[in-house]
């Protein structure tokens, strides 16, 4: 497995991967991922294996909150349970630490137990805790907003 920053050439594969991640993640227009690659290159990563993209994470740094917001994370169903998501989240934590941040924020759909378990495990591994700080509701979407503080 190889971790690398999102590149323009990866965008079609990322959109396809996100399309297979329903119902918890959905792809957006390729322009959105071009913006992420062009303006936020240190917070968007892919993992490749067997000559294909098998994982993707998209995060945004917030100077105001001194944190990174994890917007999307997805792993190819054939590679789940192989620590791909953990590798991606740890990459964002490393980037956050480089910027002097010590917190992640994210939302998790109430039905997405795998995502909850991933971030609870991540918090424990980094001597932090997964803390509910709010909620987001829109139409059929019911997301809990969480934060994880870690040592920088």
PDB file of N, CA and C in Angstrom, residues 71-141:
ATOM      1  N   UNK A  71     -13.907  15.656   6.289  1.00  0.00           N
ATOM      2  CA  UNK A  71     -15.141  15.783   5.520  1.00  0.00           C
ATOM      3  C   UNK A  71     -15.560  14.446   4.919  1.00  0.00           C
ATOM      4  N   UNK A  72     -14.629  13.741   4.301  1.00  0.00           N
ATOM      5  CA  UNK A  72     -14.962  12.459   3.689  1.00  0.00           C
ATOM      6  C   UNK A  72     -13.832  11.463   3.923  1.00  0.00           C
ATOM      7  N   UNK A  73     -14.217  10.237   4.169  1.00  0.00           N
ATOM      8  CA  UNK A  73     -13.257   9.131   4.215  1.00  0.00           C
ATOM      9  C   UNK A  73     -13.976   7.907   3.662  1.00  0.00           C
ATOM     10  N   UNK A  74     -13.276   7.180   2.800  1.00  0.00           N
ATOM     11  CA  UNK A  74     -13.875   5.994   2.185  1.00  0.00           C
ATOM     12  C   UNK A  74     -12.769   4.989   1.874  1.00  0.00           C
ATOM     13  N   UNK A  75     -13.116   3.721   2.019  1.00  0.00           N
ATOM     14  CA  UNK A  75     -12.192   2.625   1.704  1.00  0.00           C
ATOM     15  C   UNK A  75     -12.941   1.624   0.827  1.00  0.00           C
ATOM     16  N   UNK A  76     -12.277   1.157  -0.207  1.00  0.00           N
ATOM     17  CA  UNK A  76     -12.826   0.125  -1.084  1.00  0.00           C
ATOM     18  C   UNK A  76     -13.276  -1.058  -0.222  1.00  0.00           C
ATOM     19  N   UNK A  77     -14.474  -1.569  -0.505  1.00  0.00           N
ATOM     20  CA  UNK A  77     -15.031  -2.638   0.332  1.00  0.00           C
ATOM     21  C   UNK A  77     -14.133  -3.870   0.399  1.00  0.00           C
ATOM     22  N   UNK A  78     -13.330  -4.116  -0.619  1.00  0.00           N
ATOM     23  CA  UNK A  78     -12.428  -5.274  -0.614  1.00  0.00           C
ATOM     24  C   UNK A  78     -11.204  -5.078   0.276  1.00  0.00           C
ATOM     25  N   UNK A  79     -10.998  -3.859   0.763  1.00  0.00           N
ATOM     26  CA  UNK A  79      -9.831  -3.564   1.591  1.00  0.00           C
ATOM     27  C   UNK A  79     -10.217  -3.120   3.003  1.00  0.00           C
ATOM     28  N   UNK A  80     -11.492  -3.185   3.323  1.00  0.00           N
ATOM     29  CA  UNK A  80     -11.917  -2.807   4.673  1.00  0.00           C
ATOM     30  C   UNK A  80     -11.411  -3.832   5.671  1.00  0.00           C
ATOM     31  N   UNK A  81     -11.120  -3.360   6.879  1.00  0.00           N
ATOM     32  CA  UNK A  81     -10.581  -4.239   7.906  1.00  0.00           C
ATOM     33  C   UNK A  81      -9.084  -4.441   7.789  1.00  0.00           C
ATOM     34  N   UNK A  82      -8.432  -3.690   6.899  1.00  0.00           N
ATOM     35  CA  UNK A  82      -6.987  -3.837   6.688  1.00  0.00           C
ATOM     36  C   UNK A  82      -6.225  -2.577   7.088  1.00  0.00           C
ATOM     37  N   UNK A  83      -6.843  -1.767   7.950  1.00  0.00           N
ATOM     38  CA  UNK A  83      -6.205  -0.571   8.529  1.00  0.00           C
ATOM     39  C   UNK A  83      -5.996   0.569   7.533  1.00  0.00           C
ATOM     40  N   UNK A  84      -6.638   0.525   6.365  1.00  0.00           N
ATOM     41  CA  UNK A  84      -6.493   1.603   5.390  1.00  0.00           C
ATOM     42  C   UNK A  84      -7.044   2.907   5.964  1.00  0.00           C
ATOM     43  N   UNK A  85      -8.221   2.861   6.568  1.00  0.00           N
ATOM     44  CA  UNK A  85      -8.813   4.071   7.146  1.00  0.00           C
ATOM     45  C   UNK A  85      -7.947   4.610   8.281  1.00  0.00           C
ATOM     46  N   UNK A  86      -7.392   3.735   9.088  1.00  0.00           N
ATOM     47  CA  UNK A  86      -6.508   4.160  10.181  1.00  0.00           C
ATOM     48  C   UNK A  86      -5.287   4.878   9.629  1.00  0.00           C
ATOM     49  N   UNK A  87      -4.712   4.348   8.572  1.00  0.00           N
ATOM     50  CA  UNK A  87      -3.555   4.989   7.931  1.00  0.00           C
ATOM     51  C   UNK A  87      -3.925   6.391   7.464  1.00  0.00           C
ATOM     52  N   UNK A  88      -5.088   6.530   6.842  1.00  0.00           N
ATOM     53  CA  UNK A  88      -5.519   7.833   6.333  1.00  0.00           C
ATOM     54  C   UNK A  88      -5.757   8.835   7.459  1.00  0.00           C
ATOM     55  N   UNK A  89      -6.452   8.418   8.499  1.00  0.00           N
ATOM     56  CA  UNK A  89      -6.719   9.331   9.621  1.00  0.00           C
ATOM     57  C   UNK A  89      -5.413   9.732  10.294  1.00  0.00           C
ATOM     58  N   UNK A  90      -4.515   8.792  10.485  1.00  0.00           N
ATOM     59  CA  UNK A  90      -3.223   9.127  11.101  1.00  0.00           C
ATOM     60  C   UNK A  90      -2.421  10.097  10.241  1.00  0.00           C
ATOM     61  N   UNK A  91      -2.576  10.023   8.936  1.00  0.00           N
ATOM     62  CA  UNK A  91      -1.910  10.975   8.047  1.00  0.00           C
ATOM     63  C   UNK A  91      -2.424  12.395   8.320  1.00  0.00           C
ATOM     64  N   UNK A  92      -3.729  12.535   8.521  1.00  0.00           N
ATOM     65  CA  UNK A  92      -4.305  13.852   8.823  1.00  0.00           C
ATOM     66  C   UNK A  92      -3.857  14.318  10.203  1.00  0.00           C
ATOM     67  N   UNK A  93      -3.807  13.425  11.166  1.00  0.00           N
ATOM     68  CA  UNK A  93      -3.318  13.800  12.500  1.00  0.00           C
ATOM     69  C   UNK A  93      -1.878  14.292  12.408  1.00  0.00           C
ATOM     70  N   UNK A  94      -1.050  13.616  11.641  1.00  0.00           N
ATOM     71  CA  UNK A  94       0.339  14.063  11.464  1.00  0.00           C
ATOM     72  C   UNK A  94       0.395  15.458  10.848  1.00  0.00           C
ATOM     73  N   UNK A  95      -0.443  15.717   9.847  1.00  0.00           N
ATOM     74  CA  UNK A  95      -0.488  17.048   9.227  1.00  0.00           C
ATOM     75  C   UNK A  95      -0.962  18.095  10.236  1.00  0.00           C
ATOM     76  N   UNK A  96      -1.955  17.732  11.034  1.00  0.00           N
ATOM     77  CA  UNK A  96      -2.465  18.657  12.050  1.00  0.00           C
ATOM     78  C   UNK A  96      -1.365  19.019  13.043  1.00  0.00           C
ATOM     79  N   UNK A  97      -0.634  18.027  13.484  1.00  0.00           N
ATOM     80  CA  UNK A  97       0.459  18.269  14.435  1.00  0.00           C
ATOM     81  C   UNK A  97       1.525  19.180  13.833  1.00  0.00           C
ATOM     82  N   UNK A  98       1.832  19.003  12.548  1.00  0.00           N
ATOM     83  CA  UNK A  98       2.815  19.864  11.886  1.00  0.00           C
ATOM     84  C   UNK A  98       2.388  21.330  11.912  1.00  0.00           C
ATOM     85  N   UNK A  99       1.078  21.555  11.898  1.00  0.00           N
ATOM     86  CA  UNK A  99       0.556  22.920  11.927  1.00  0.00           C
ATOM     87  C   UNK A  99       0.306  23.418  13.353  1.00  0.00           C
ATOM     88  N   UNK A 100       0.624  22.584  14.339  1.00  0.00           N
ATOM     89  CA  UNK A 100       0.419  22.973  15.725  1.00  0.00           C
ATOM     90  C   UNK A 100      -1.003  22.778  16.221  1.00  0.00           C
ATOM     91  N   UNK A 101      -1.824  22.068  15.456  1.00  0.00           N
ATOM     92  CA  UNK A 101      -3.198  21.786  15.868  1.00  0.00           C
ATOM     93  C   UNK A 101      -3.201  20.512  16.707  1.00  0.00           C
ATOM     94  N   UNK A 102      -4.201  20.393  17.583  1.00  0.00           N
ATOM     95  CA  UNK A 102      -4.295  19.178  18.390  1.00  0.00           C
ATOM     96  C   UNK A 102      -5.719  18.638  18.454  1.00  0.00           C
ATOM     97  N   UNK A 103      -6.484  18.888  17.372  1.00  0.00           N
ATOM     98  CA  UNK A 103      -7.875  18.444  17.403  1.00  0.00           C
ATOM     99  C   UNK A 103      -8.366  18.106  15.996  1.00  0.00           C
ATOM    100  N   UNK A 104      -9.186  17.066  15.922  1.00  0.00           N
ATOM    101  CA  UNK A 104      -9.950  16.736  14.723  1.00  0.00           C
ATOM    102  C   UNK A 104     -11.411  16.974  15.031  1.00  0.00           C
ATOM    103  N   UNK A 105     -12.169  17.364  14.025  1.00  0.00           N
ATOM    104  CA  UNK A 105     -13.618  17.392  14.121  1.00  0.00           C
ATOM    105  C   UNK A 105     -14.161  16.636  12.921  1.00  0.00           C
ATOM    106  N   UNK A 106     -15.326  16.044  13.085  1.00  0.00           N
ATOM    107  CA  UNK A 106     -15.904  15.214  12.033  1.00  0.00           C
ATOM    108  C   UNK A 106     -17.358  14.969  12.352  1.00  0.00           C
ATOM    109  N   UNK A 107     -18.087  14.473  11.370  1.00  0.00           N
ATOM    110  CA  UNK A 107     -19.457  14.031  11.613  1.00  0.00           C
ATOM    111  C   UNK A 107     -19.548  12.549  11.276  1.00  0.00           C
ATOM    112  N   UNK A 108     -20.408  11.866  12.007  1.00  0.00           N
ATOM    113  CA  UNK A 108     -20.649  10.446  11.753  1.00  0.00           C
ATOM    114  C   UNK A 108     -22.155  10.225  11.734  1.00  0.00           C
ATOM    115  N   UNK A 109     -22.641   9.579  10.685  1.00  0.00           N
ATOM    116  CA  UNK A 109     -24.042   9.212  10.611  1.00  0.00           C
ATOM    117  C   UNK A 109     -24.358   8.265  11.766  1.00  0.00           C
ATOM    118  N   UNK A 110     -25.497   8.469  12.386  1.00  0.00           N
ATOM    119  CA  UNK A 110     -25.874   7.666  13.561  1.00  0.00           C
ATOM    120  C   UNK A 110     -25.892   6.165  13.283  1.00  0.00           C
ATOM    121  N   UNK A 111     -26.091   5.764  12.036  1.00  0.00           N
ATOM    122  CA  UNK A 111     -26.142   4.342  11.690  1.00  0.00           C
ATOM    123  C   UNK A 111     -24.790   3.765  11.286  1.00  0.00           C
ATOM    124  N   UNK A 112     -23.767   4.608  11.182  1.00  0.00           N
ATOM    125  CA  UNK A 112     -22.473   4.159  10.665  1.00  0.00           C
ATOM    126  C   UNK A 112     -21.564   3.698  11.806  1.00  0.00           C
ATOM    127  N   UNK A 113     -21.789   2.479  12.241  1.00  0.00           N
ATOM    128  CA  UNK A 113     -21.032   1.921  13.376  1.00  0.00           C
ATOM    129  C   UNK A 113     -19.548   1.748  13.051  1.00  0.00           C
ATOM    130  N   UNK A 114     -19.230   1.376  11.811  1.00  0.00           N
ATOM    131  CA  UNK A 114     -17.825   1.175  11.436  1.00  0.00           C
ATOM    132  C   UNK A 114     -17.045   2.480  11.573  1.00  0.00           C
ATOM    133  N   UNK A 115     -17.639   3.578  11.140  1.00  0.00           N
ATOM    134  CA  UNK A 115     -16.964   4.871  11.244  1.00  0.00           C
ATOM    135  C   UNK A 115     -16.810   5.279  12.708  1.00  0.00           C
ATOM    136  N   UNK A 116     -17.860   5.085  13.484  1.00  0.00           N
ATOM    137  CA  UNK A 116     -17.771   5.401  14.912  1.00  0.00           C
ATOM    138  C   UNK A 116     -16.636   4.604  15.559  1.00  0.00           C
ATOM    139  N   UNK A 117     -16.580   3.312  15.278  1.00  0.00           N
ATOM    140  CA  UNK A 117     -15.536   2.463  15.866  1.00  0.00           C
ATOM    141  C   UNK A 117     -14.143   2.913  15.443  1.00  0.00           C
ATOM    142  N   UNK A 118     -13.995   3.296  14.170  1.00  0.00           N
ATOM    143  CA  UNK A 118     -12.703   3.794  13.684  1.00  0.00           C
ATOM    144  C   UNK A 118     -12.245   5.001  14.495  1.00  0.00           C
ATOM    145  N   UNK A 119     -13.121   5.965  14.669  1.00  0.00           N
ATOM    146  CA  UNK A 119     -12.713   7.196  15.343  1.00  0.00           C
ATOM    147  C   UNK A 119     -12.595   7.021  16.857  1.00  0.00           C
ATOM    148  N   UNK A 120     -13.361   6.124  17.431  1.00  0.00           N
ATOM    149  CA  UNK A 120     -13.188   5.824  18.851  1.00  0.00           C
ATOM    150  C   UNK A 120     -11.822   5.164  19.081  1.00  0.00           C
ATOM    151  N   UNK A 121     -11.468   4.230  18.208  1.00  0.00           N
ATOM    152  CA  UNK A 121     -10.157   3.578  18.278  1.00  0.00           C
ATOM    153  C   UNK A 121      -9.033   4.603  18.085  1.00  0.00           C
ATOM    154  N   UNK A 122      -9.215   5.491  17.121  1.00  0.00           N
ATOM    155  CA  UNK A 122      -8.214   6.535  16.858  1.00  0.00           C
ATOM    156  C   UNK A 122      -8.015   7.404  18.084  1.00  0.00           C
ATOM    157  N   UNK A 123      -9.106   7.811  18.707  1.00  0.00           N
ATOM    158  CA  UNK A 123      -9.006   8.641  19.911  1.00  0.00           C
ATOM    159  C   UNK A 123      -8.226   7.909  20.992  1.00  0.00           C
ATOM    160  N   UNK A 124      -8.545   6.659  21.220  1.00  0.00           N
ATOM    161  CA  UNK A 124      -7.847   5.875  22.245  1.00  0.00           C
ATOM    162  C   UNK A 124      -6.362   5.734  21.935  1.00  0.00           C
ATOM    163  N   UNK A 125      -6.037   5.474  20.671  1.00  0.00           N
ATOM    164  CA  UNK A 125      -4.631   5.309  20.280  1.00  0.00           C
ATOM    165  C   UNK A 125      -3.819   6.587  20.481  1.00  0.00           C
ATOM    166  N   UNK A 126      -4.495   7.727  20.418  1.00  0.00           N
ATOM    167  CA  UNK A 126      -3.807   9.015  20.558  1.00  0.00           C
ATOM    168  C   UNK A 126      -4.055   9.645  21.931  1.00  0.00           C
ATOM    169  N   UNK A 127      -4.435   8.816  22.882  1.00  0.00           N
ATOM    170  CA  UNK A 127      -4.640   9.245  24.270  1.00  0.00           C
ATOM    171  C   UNK A 127      -5.674  10.366  24.387  1.00  0.00           C
ATOM    172  N   UNK A 128      -6.683  10.289  23.534  1.00  0.00           N
ATOM    173  CA  UNK A 128      -7.758  11.275  23.564  1.00  0.00           C
ATOM    174  C   UNK A 128      -9.079  10.573  23.762  1.00  0.00           C
ATOM    175  N   UNK A 129     -10.140  11.308  23.473  1.00  0.00           N
ATOM    176  CA  UNK A 129     -11.450  10.664  23.521  1.00  0.00           C
ATOM    177  C   UNK A 129     -12.345  11.260  22.452  1.00  0.00           C
ATOM    178  N   UNK A 130     -13.245  10.449  21.960  1.00  0.00           N
ATOM    179  CA  UNK A 130     -14.220  10.861  20.964  1.00  0.00           C
ATOM    180  C   UNK A 130     -15.359  11.537  21.711  1.00  0.00           C
ATOM    181  N   UNK A 131     -15.521  12.830  21.475  1.00  0.00           N
ATOM    182  CA  UNK A 131     -16.480  13.621  22.250  1.00  0.00           C
ATOM    183  C   UNK A 131     -17.549  14.200  21.328  1.00  0.00           C
ATOM    184  N   UNK A 132     -18.811  13.951  21.656  1.00  0.00           N
ATOM    185  CA  UNK A 132     -19.926  14.520  20.903  1.00  0.00           C
ATOM    186  C   UNK A 132     -20.028  16.011  21.225  1.00  0.00           C
ATOM    187  N   UNK A 133     -20.042  16.846  20.170  1.00  0.00           N
ATOM    188  CA  UNK A 133     -20.103  18.298  20.397  1.00  0.00           C
ATOM    189  C   UNK A 133     -21.288  18.954  19.693  1.00  0.00           C
ATOM    190  N   UNK A 134     -22.129  18.159  19.044  1.00  0.00           N
ATOM    191  CA  UNK A 134     -23.289  18.732  18.362  1.00  0.00           C
ATOM    192  C   UNK A 134     -23.932  17.721  17.443  1.00  0.00           C
ATOM    193  N   UNK A 135     -24.873  18.208  16.653  1.00  0.00           N
ATOM    194  CA  UNK A 135     -25.514  17.335  15.686  1.00  0.00           C
ATOM    195  C   UNK A 135     -25.904  18.128  14.453  1.00  0.00           C
ATOM    196  N   UNK A 136     -26.058  17.410  13.359  1.00  0.00           N
ATOM    197  CA  UNK A 136     -26.470  17.990  12.093  1.00  0.00           C
ATOM    198  C   UNK A 136     -27.619  17.149  11.567  1.00  0.00           C
ATOM    199  N   UNK A 137     -28.729  17.813  11.300  1.00  0.00           N
ATOM    200  CA  UNK A 137     -29.886  17.115  10.739  1.00  0.00           C
ATOM    201  C   UNK A 137     -30.336  17.858   9.488  1.00  0.00           C
ATOM    202  N   UNK A 138     -30.543  17.102   8.420  1.00  0.00           N
ATOM    203  CA  UNK A 138     -31.056  17.667   7.180  1.00  0.00           C
ATOM    204  C   UNK A 138     -31.754  16.555   6.423  1.00  0.00           C
ATOM    205  N   UNK A 139     -33.006  16.772   6.122  1.00  0.00           N
ATOM    206  CA  UNK A 139     -33.824  15.762   5.441  1.00  0.00           C
ATOM    207  C   UNK A 139     -33.671  14.420   6.150  1.00  0.00           C
ATOM    208  N   UNK A 140     -33.134  13.409   5.460  1.00  0.00           N
ATOM    209  CA  UNK A 140     -32.984  12.076   6.054  1.00  0.00           C
ATOM    210  C   UNK A 140     -31.651  11.885   6.757  1.00  0.00           C
ATOM    211  N   UNK A 141     -30.811  12.910   6.743  1.00  0.00           N
ATOM    212  CA  UNK A 141     -29.477  12.781   7.327  1.00  0.00           C
ATOM    213  C   UNK A 141     -29.500  13.127   8.807  1.00  0.00           C
TER     214      UNK A 141
END
